GROMACS .gro file of C-alpha atoms in nm:
model
  359
    1MET     CA    1  -0.228   0.134   2.525
    2PRO     CA    2  -0.505   0.322   2.323
    3VAL     CA    3  -0.381   0.511   1.990
    4ASN     CA    4  -0.453   0.887   1.964
    5GLN     CA    5  -0.301   1.026   1.647
    6ARG     CA    6  -0.205   1.420   1.673
    7ILE     CA    7  -0.019   1.641   1.433
    8TRP     CA    8   0.118   2.000   1.437
    9THR     CA    9   0.283   2.193   1.234
   10LEU     CA   10   0.699   2.281   1.245
   11GLU     CA   11   0.590   2.642   1.171
   12ASP     CA   12   0.323   2.890   1.322
   13GLY     CA   13   0.418   2.815   1.671
   14TYR     CA   14   0.345   2.482   1.676
   15LYS     CA   15  -0.012   2.452   1.557
   16GLU     CA   16  -0.221   2.154   1.562
   17LEU     CA   17  -0.403   2.025   1.281
   18ASN     CA   18  -0.766   1.993   1.330
   19THR     CA   19  -0.923   1.670   1.296
   20ILE     CA   20  -1.221   1.556   1.074
   21ARG     CA   21  -1.500   1.266   1.192
   22LEU     CA   22  -1.403   0.991   0.944
   23ASN     CA   23  -1.732   0.848   0.746
   24PHE     CA   24  -1.645   0.470   0.777
   25GLU     CA   25  -1.955   0.384   0.546
   26TYR     CA   26  -1.814   0.622   0.261
   27ASP     CA   27  -1.485   0.765   0.303
   28LEU     CA   28  -1.262   0.511   0.423
   29GLU     CA   29  -1.448   0.174   0.225
   30ASN     CA   30  -1.419   0.368  -0.133
   31LEU     CA   31  -1.072   0.511  -0.052
   32ILE     CA   32  -0.953   0.162   0.006
   33GLU     CA   33  -1.111   0.015  -0.302
   34THR     CA   34  -0.968   0.303  -0.559
   35ARG     CA   35  -0.611   0.292  -0.361
   36PRO     CA   36  -0.547  -0.029  -0.220
   37GLU     CA   37  -0.212   0.099  -0.155
   38VAL     CA   38  -0.288   0.309   0.113
   39ILE     CA   39  -0.313  -0.043   0.317
   40ASP     CA   40  -0.026  -0.231   0.152
   41ASP     CA   41   0.156  -0.131  -0.210
   42ASN     CA   42   0.129  -0.559  -0.253
   43LEU     CA   43  -0.258  -0.581  -0.256
   44MET     CA   44  -0.487  -0.638  -0.504
   45LEU     CA   45  -0.878  -0.643  -0.427
   46ILE     CA   46  -1.101  -0.933  -0.506
   47GLY     CA   47  -1.405  -0.855  -0.343
   48ARG     CA   48  -1.614  -0.574  -0.160
   49GLN     CA   49  -1.915  -0.694   0.050
   50VAL     CA   50  -1.843  -1.057  -0.004
   51ILE     CA   51  -2.142  -1.247   0.135
   52THR     CA   52  -2.032  -1.524   0.353
   53SER     CA   53  -2.245  -1.862   0.410
   54ASN     CA   54  -2.364  -1.721   0.743
   55GLN     CA   55  -2.503  -1.402   0.540
   56GLY     CA   56  -2.213  -1.177   0.688
   57ARG     CA   57  -2.055  -0.962   0.473
   58ILE     CA   58  -1.675  -0.889   0.470
   59ASP     CA   59  -1.606  -0.557   0.411
   60LEU     CA   60  -1.326  -0.588   0.167
   61LEU     CA   61  -1.147  -0.879   0.060
   62GLY     CA   62  -0.796  -0.911  -0.095
   63ILE     CA   63  -0.498  -1.126  -0.184
   64ASN     CA   64  -0.114  -0.986  -0.200
   65LEU     CA   65   0.182  -1.131  -0.369
   66GLU     CA   66   0.217  -1.420  -0.179
   67GLY     CA   67  -0.114  -1.554  -0.221
   68SER     CA   68  -0.236  -1.495   0.098
   69LEU     CA   69  -0.602  -1.373   0.129
   70ILE     CA   70  -0.652  -1.056   0.341
   71ILE     CA   71  -0.983  -0.971   0.459
   72ILE     CA   72  -1.040  -0.604   0.567
   73GLU     CA   73  -1.329  -0.553   0.830
   74LEU     CA   74  -1.435  -0.164   0.896
   75LYS     CA   75  -1.509  -0.112   1.239
   76ARG     CA   76  -1.761   0.166   1.231
   77ASP     CA   77  -1.965   0.186   1.548
   78LYS     CA   78  -1.928  -0.180   1.661
   79THR     CA   79  -1.809  -0.264   2.002
   80PRO     CA   80  -1.438  -0.439   1.979
   81ARG     CA   81  -1.569  -0.801   2.050
   82ASP     CA   82  -1.830  -0.765   1.798
   83VAL     CA   83  -1.560  -0.679   1.500
   84ILE     CA   84  -1.260  -0.894   1.612
   85ALA     CA   85  -1.552  -1.177   1.664
   86GLN     CA   86  -1.718  -1.114   1.321
   87THR     CA   87  -1.372  -1.082   1.139
   88LEU     CA   88  -1.299  -1.449   1.300
   89ASP     CA   89  -1.581  -1.562   1.204
   90TYR     CA   90  -1.516  -1.458   0.809
   91ALA     CA   91  -1.170  -1.618   0.855
   92SER     CA   92  -1.301  -1.951   0.929
   93TRP     CA   93  -1.509  -1.910   0.603
   94ILE     CA   94  -1.292  -1.861   0.348
   95VAL     CA   95  -1.027  -2.081   0.494
   96ASP     CA   96  -1.225  -2.360   0.324
   97LEU     CA   97  -1.266  -2.154  -0.003
   98SER     CA   98  -1.053  -2.328  -0.370
   99SER     CA   99  -0.906  -2.155  -0.590
  100ASP     CA  100  -1.168  -2.216  -0.788
  101ASP     CA  101  -1.437  -2.014  -0.580
  102ILE     CA  102  -1.168  -1.766  -0.521
  103SER     CA  103  -1.173  -1.694  -0.893
  104LYS     CA  104  -1.547  -1.689  -0.894
  105LEU     CA  105  -1.597  -1.413  -0.581
  106TYR     CA  106  -1.321  -1.219  -0.816
  107GLN     CA  107  -1.541  -1.241  -1.122
  108LYS     CA  108  -1.863  -1.172  -0.928
  109TYR     CA  109  -1.668  -0.849  -0.816
  110LYS     CA  110  -1.591  -0.765  -1.147
  111GLY     CA  111  -1.932  -0.784  -1.217
  112ASN     CA  112  -1.959  -1.086  -1.420
  113ASP     CA  113  -1.730  -0.965  -1.699
  114PRO     CA  114  -1.668  -1.278  -1.916
  115ASN     CA  115  -1.299  -1.129  -1.952
  116ALA     CA  116  -1.219  -1.076  -1.583
  117SER     CA  117  -0.947  -1.316  -1.474
  118LEU     CA  118  -0.808  -1.350  -1.134
  119SER     CA  119  -0.464  -1.524  -1.264
  120LYS     CA  120  -0.474  -1.266  -1.581
  121ASP     CA  121  -0.529  -0.950  -1.355
  122TYR     CA  122  -0.278  -1.077  -1.063
  123LYS     CA  123  -0.013  -1.120  -1.290
  124THR     CA  124  -0.064  -0.765  -1.493
  125LYS     CA  125  -0.065  -0.629  -1.079
  126PHE     CA  126   0.246  -0.824  -0.985
  127ASN     CA  127   0.447  -0.924  -1.315
  128LYS     CA  128   0.447  -1.298  -1.185
  129GLU     CA  129   0.205  -1.591  -1.224
  130LEU     CA  130  -0.039  -1.692  -0.944
  131GLU     CA  131   0.048  -2.017  -0.807
  132GLU     CA  132  -0.249  -2.211  -0.762
  133GLU     CA  133  -0.081  -2.412  -0.438
  134ALA     CA  134  -0.020  -2.072  -0.264
  135ILE     CA  135  -0.364  -1.941  -0.301
  136ASN     CA  136  -0.535  -1.909   0.014
  137SER     CA  137  -0.257  -2.101   0.190
  138SER     CA  138  -0.278  -1.819   0.465
  139HIS     CA  139  -0.468  -1.555   0.580
  140GLN     CA  140  -0.431  -1.164   0.746
  141LEU     CA  141  -0.710  -1.009   0.919
  142ILE     CA  142  -0.696  -0.599   0.941
  143ILE     CA  143  -0.944  -0.433   1.137
  144VAL     CA  144  -0.997  -0.084   1.046
  145ALA     CA  145  -1.050   0.193   1.293
  146SER     CA  146  -0.955   0.555   1.396
  147GLU     CA  147  -0.909   0.456   1.776
  148MET     CA  148  -0.887   0.172   2.005
  149ASP     CA  149  -0.959   0.115   2.356
  150SER     CA  150  -0.817  -0.114   2.583
  151SER     CA  151  -1.036  -0.406   2.529
  152THR     CA  152  -0.942  -0.441   2.143
  153GLU     CA  153  -0.540  -0.403   2.244
  154ARG     CA  154  -0.600  -0.640   2.469
  155ILE     CA  155  -0.780  -0.937   2.259
  156THR     CA  156  -0.527  -0.848   1.963
  157ASN     CA  157  -0.223  -0.913   2.170
  158TYR     CA  158  -0.378  -1.267   2.289
  159LEU     CA  159  -0.446  -1.378   1.927
  160ASN     CA  160  -0.136  -1.242   1.785
  161ARG     CA  161   0.056  -1.420   2.065
  162TYR     CA  162  -0.119  -1.787   1.970
  163SER     CA  163  -0.055  -1.694   1.564
  164ILE     CA  164  -0.395  -1.521   1.483
  165PRO     CA  165  -0.257  -1.255   1.245
  166VAL     CA  166  -0.510  -0.979   1.340
  167ASN     CA  167  -0.378  -0.637   1.298
  168ILE     CA  168  -0.556  -0.299   1.348
  169LEU     CA  169  -0.490  -0.015   1.086
  170PHE     CA  170  -0.577   0.336   1.191
  171PHE     CA  171  -0.682   0.622   0.985
  172SER     CA  172  -0.725   0.978   1.096
  173ILE     CA  173  -0.802   1.252   0.865
  174PHE     CA  174  -0.669   1.626   0.943
  175GLU     CA  175  -0.715   1.974   0.784
  176PHE     CA  176  -0.444   2.184   0.674
  177GLU     CA  177  -0.477   2.509   0.470
  178GLY     CA  178  -0.803   2.388   0.327
  179LYS     CA  179  -0.669   2.040   0.230
  180ARG     CA  180  -0.743   1.688   0.383
  181LEU     CA  181  -0.466   1.501   0.497
  182LEU     CA  182  -0.487   1.113   0.592
  183SER     CA  183  -0.275   0.970   0.857
  184ARG     CA  184  -0.215   0.563   0.886
  185THR     CA  185  -0.084   0.386   1.148
  186TRP     CA  186  -0.046   0.010   1.263
  187PHE     CA  187  -0.111  -0.129   1.593
  188ILE     CA  188   0.137  -0.380   1.543
  189ASP     CA  189   0.435  -0.409   1.297
  190PRO     CA  190   0.283  -0.609   0.959
  191GLN     CA  191   0.580  -0.817   0.916
  192GLU     CA  192   0.528  -0.951   1.299
  193THR     CA  193   0.162  -1.056   1.205
  194ILE     CA  194   0.296  -1.208   0.847
  195GLU     CA  195   0.524  -1.423   1.055
  196ASN     CA  196   0.205  -1.540   1.235
  197THR     CA  197   0.057  -1.675   0.934
  198THR     CA  198   0.177  -2.021   0.948
  199PRO     CA  199  -0.022  -2.240   1.187
  200PRO     CA  200   0.114  -2.340   1.533
  201SER     CA  201   0.071  -2.725   1.420
  202GLU     CA  202   0.301  -2.645   1.126
  203LYS     CA  203   0.533  -2.463   1.253
  204ALA     CA  204   0.916  -2.566   1.317
  205PRO     CA  205   1.230  -2.461   1.431
  206TRP     CA  206   1.434  -2.286   1.179
  207ASN     CA  207   1.760  -2.481   1.072
  208GLU     CA  208   1.935  -2.176   0.952
  209GLU     CA  209   1.904  -2.255   0.597
  210PHE     CA  210   1.719  -1.995   0.347
  211TYR     CA  211   1.459  -2.048   0.104
  212CYS     CA  212   1.512  -1.886  -0.242
  213SER     CA  213   1.250  -1.852  -0.539
  214PHE     CA  214   1.422  -1.802  -0.857
  215GLY     CA  215   1.225  -1.653  -1.140
  216HIS     CA  216   1.342  -1.854  -1.455
  217ASP     CA  217   1.220  -1.650  -1.743
  218ASP     CA  218   1.277  -1.406  -2.027
  219ASN     CA  219   1.447  -1.154  -1.770
  220ARG     CA  220   1.694  -1.437  -1.596
  221SER     CA  221   1.828  -1.772  -1.674
  222TRP     CA  222   1.888  -2.053  -1.442
  223ASN     CA  223   2.137  -2.140  -1.679
  224ASP     CA  224   2.333  -1.827  -1.603
  225ALA     CA  225   2.291  -1.868  -1.245
  226VAL     CA  226   2.456  -2.221  -1.272
  227LYS     CA  227   2.734  -2.092  -1.512
  228TYR     CA  228   2.846  -1.798  -1.316
  229GLY     CA  229   2.739  -1.846  -0.965
  230PHE     CA  230   2.422  -1.576  -0.848
  231VAL     CA  231   2.074  -1.587  -0.772
  232SER     CA  232   1.873  -1.214  -0.887
  233ALA     CA  233   1.575  -1.066  -0.850
  234GLY     CA  234   1.418  -0.720  -0.942
  235PHE     CA  235   1.116  -0.476  -1.068
  236GLY     CA  236   1.041  -0.353  -0.714
  237GLN     CA  237   1.179  -0.374  -0.346
  238TRP     CA  238   0.906  -0.671  -0.292
  239TYR     CA  239   1.098  -0.873  -0.486
  240THR     CA  240   1.480  -0.756  -0.401
  241LYS     CA  241   1.465  -0.643  -0.023
  242THR     CA  242   1.449  -1.029   0.129
  243LEU     CA  243   1.785  -1.072  -0.075
  244LYS     CA  244   1.892  -0.826   0.193
  245MET     CA  245   1.852  -1.050   0.466
  246LEU     CA  246   2.158  -1.258   0.281
  247SER     CA  247   2.492  -1.286   0.482
  248ILE     CA  248   2.807  -1.444   0.366
  249GLY     CA  249   2.841  -1.829   0.450
  250ASP     CA  250   2.445  -1.838   0.415
  251ARG     CA  251   2.340  -2.161   0.270
  252ILE     CA  252   2.022  -2.107   0.022
  253TRP     CA  253   1.831  -2.401  -0.149
  254VAL     CA  254   1.659  -2.256  -0.458
  255ASN     CA  255   1.305  -2.336  -0.608
  256ILE     CA  256   1.179  -2.241  -0.934
  257PRO     CA  257   0.810  -2.208  -0.935
  258HIS     CA  258   0.593  -2.449  -1.086
  259THR     CA  259   0.955  -2.644  -1.170
  260GLY     CA  260   1.124  -2.740  -0.853
  261TYR     CA  261   1.424  -2.754  -0.651
  262VAL     CA  262   1.741  -2.718  -0.872
  263GLY     CA  263   2.035  -2.615  -0.648
  264VAL     CA  264   2.178  -2.527  -0.329
  265GLY     CA  265   2.476  -2.350  -0.219
  266THR     CA  266   2.623  -2.066   0.003
  267VAL     CA  267   2.632  -1.684  -0.041
  268SER     CA  268   2.976  -1.557  -0.114
  269THR     CA  269   2.886  -1.172  -0.141
  270GLU     CA  270   2.620  -0.902  -0.003
  271CYS     CA  271   2.337  -0.818  -0.202
  272LEU     CA  272   2.393  -0.520  -0.449
  273ILE     CA  273   2.244  -0.358  -0.738
  274ALA     CA  274   2.347  -0.551  -1.059
  275LYS     CA  275   2.534  -0.263  -1.256
  276ASN     CA  276   2.772  -0.284  -0.925
  277GLN     CA  277   2.792  -0.642  -0.879
  278LYS     CA  278   3.123  -0.747  -0.983
  279PHE     CA  279   3.196  -1.136  -1.116
  280GLU     CA  280   3.544  -1.185  -0.983
  281LEU     CA  281   3.574  -1.527  -1.138
  282PHE     CA  282   3.498  -1.338  -1.476
  283GLU     CA  283   3.727  -1.063  -1.506
  284ASN     CA  284   3.547  -0.874  -1.266
  285LYS     CA  285   3.252  -0.790  -1.526
  286THR     CA  286   2.884  -0.717  -1.447
  287ILE     CA  287   2.623  -0.929  -1.538
  288PHE     CA  288   2.535  -0.682  -1.824
  289GLU     CA  289   2.912  -0.721  -1.935
  290LEU     CA  290   2.920  -1.134  -1.945
  291ASN     CA  291   2.742  -1.337  -2.241
  292THR     CA  292   2.381  -1.464  -2.058
  293GLU     CA  293   2.101  -1.560  -2.168
  294GLY     CA  294   1.880  -1.331  -1.989
  295LYS     CA  295   1.808  -0.969  -1.978
  296TYR     CA  296   1.823  -0.863  -1.564
  297LEU     CA  297   1.617  -0.550  -1.661
  298ALA     CA  298   1.896  -0.381  -1.799
  299ASP     CA  299   1.667  -0.115  -1.893
  300PHE     CA  300   1.637  -0.003  -1.564
  301LYS     CA  301   1.982  -0.060  -1.427
  302ASP     CA  302   2.018   0.317  -1.321
  303ASP     CA  303   1.678   0.279  -1.134
  304VAL     CA  304   1.769   0.179  -0.784
  305GLU     CA  305   1.361   0.111  -0.728
  306LYS     CA  306   1.341  -0.156  -1.032
  307SER     CA  307   1.715  -0.266  -1.097
  308GLU     CA  308   1.801  -0.609  -1.070
  309TYR     CA  309   1.954  -0.732  -0.754
  310ILE     CA  310   2.229  -0.993  -0.742
  311VAL     CA  311   2.385  -1.195  -0.490
  312LEU     CA  312   2.666  -1.446  -0.570
  313VAL     CA  313   2.679  -1.802  -0.485
  314LYS     CA  314   2.948  -2.068  -0.441
  315TRP     CA  315   2.715  -2.342  -0.595
  316GLU     CA  316   2.717  -2.726  -0.350
  317LYS     CA  317   2.483  -2.874  -0.614
  318THR     CA  318   2.269  -2.757  -0.914
  319VAL     CA  319   2.056  -2.957  -1.171
  320SER     CA  320   1.880  -2.895  -1.475
  321LEU     CA  321   1.539  -2.790  -1.494
  322GLU     CA  322   1.456  -3.137  -1.599
  323GLN     CA  323   1.590  -3.318  -1.333
  324ALA     CA  324   1.426  -3.004  -1.055
  325VAL     CA  325   1.309  -3.207  -0.752
  326SER     CA  326   0.930  -3.118  -0.684
  327GLU     CA  327   0.713  -3.369  -0.491
  328ILE     CA  328   0.357  -3.312  -0.309
  329GLY     CA  329   0.411  -3.132   0.006
  330MET     CA  330   0.747  -2.981  -0.051
  331PHE     CA  331   0.753  -2.613   0.065
  332GLY     CA  332   0.690  -2.328  -0.111
  333ASN     CA  333   0.697  -1.930  -0.123
  334GLN     CA  334   0.688  -1.672  -0.346
  335ASN     CA  335   0.909  -1.452  -0.114
  336THR     CA  336   1.235  -1.448  -0.298
  337ILE     CA  337   1.398  -1.508   0.013
  338CYS     CA  338   1.247  -1.636   0.338
  339ARG     CA  339   1.340  -1.787   0.660
  340PRO     CA  340   1.122  -2.110   0.672
  341THR     CA  341   0.966  -2.248   1.024
  342SER     CA  342   0.754  -2.503   0.886
  343GLN     CA  343   0.752  -2.885   0.905
  344LYS     CA  344   0.703  -2.823   0.527
  345TRP     CA  345   1.039  -2.718   0.511
  346LEU     CA  346   1.199  -2.969   0.695
  347PHE     CA  347   1.033  -3.233   0.487
  348SER     CA  348   1.181  -3.085   0.173
  349MET     CA  349   1.492  -3.067   0.337
  350LYS     CA  350   1.500  -3.442   0.410
  351ILE     CA  351   1.419  -3.514   0.080
  352LEU     CA  352   1.667  -3.249  -0.097
  353LYS     CA  353   1.969  -3.387   0.116
  354SER     CA  354   1.900  -3.754   0.048
  355ARG     CA  355   1.824  -3.681  -0.308
  356TRP     CA  356   2.159  -3.529  -0.379
  357ASN     CA  357   2.354  -3.633  -0.065
  358ILE     CA  358   2.410  -3.364   0.108
  359GLN     CA  359   2.475  -3.320   0.461
   0.00000   0.00000   0.00000
């Protein structure tokens, strides 16, 4: 159904706000470049008007925390068929870009500044290392428009049905008391298109076991996790919200980025903010009262947004960092928790269960 955004005030007789015609050439492209969070809080732009091999130009190119490349194409005055076909053409070009190619695109975007570094700026933005194997492992295609017709709706639904992650983002500007208000609406829930980033040929039924990415660094320690029985994440909802996917009794397989798989266990508590998660086997103390190697964002323990969040785990098998299992082709993901539906996950399970003698 074509989207038509309208807004009313709740006072003054439910007055409808006036809409202002968007200048796609200037207003939105500049706005998105200046404030990429209007698309997604976890978006970092790496190119604008990127010239492709067939002399096309990608309006905006970004990368998200998972390493996915995000093509953002403004509809302007193009027909639905033209803009979707053009976006797909751009995706067919970026799919073959290497991590080195992408780093060069970013340097060009930064005016060939010799100090520009994709990996360094990515870590500054996301407080996380950019894993080379994650770069360009998947794509998301976003078409920015102010309205949609039935043809665009039909094509977009069809592509998503067959796992082509295309979405449409609608912006409208309204005028209220001399101020301009920006409204944003997604055609499809962004999470649904993210789930479509795995090609059909690589998909497999979920085996009802969870993947966990554990960040072993100055803030948290795998030795602590083994000793006290937990996994954790913090410093923002992107890192912590997926921990809440876990339920008591779920089995998780823990991978440390750049190191390998180090453990498997069963969830024994719900996810709680660190200051409220009590370790029953250790005198009901919190993580901040235990003798730990990690700091667990102690400075933010009262900050609901940035605090560490903890799930207690009963370990079935753990190994040291030196014994971590890492093989070419094994599954990896930057989400703290995910439900993998890929052949790589089944391949990883086969290796780990055999190596650790787990049924």
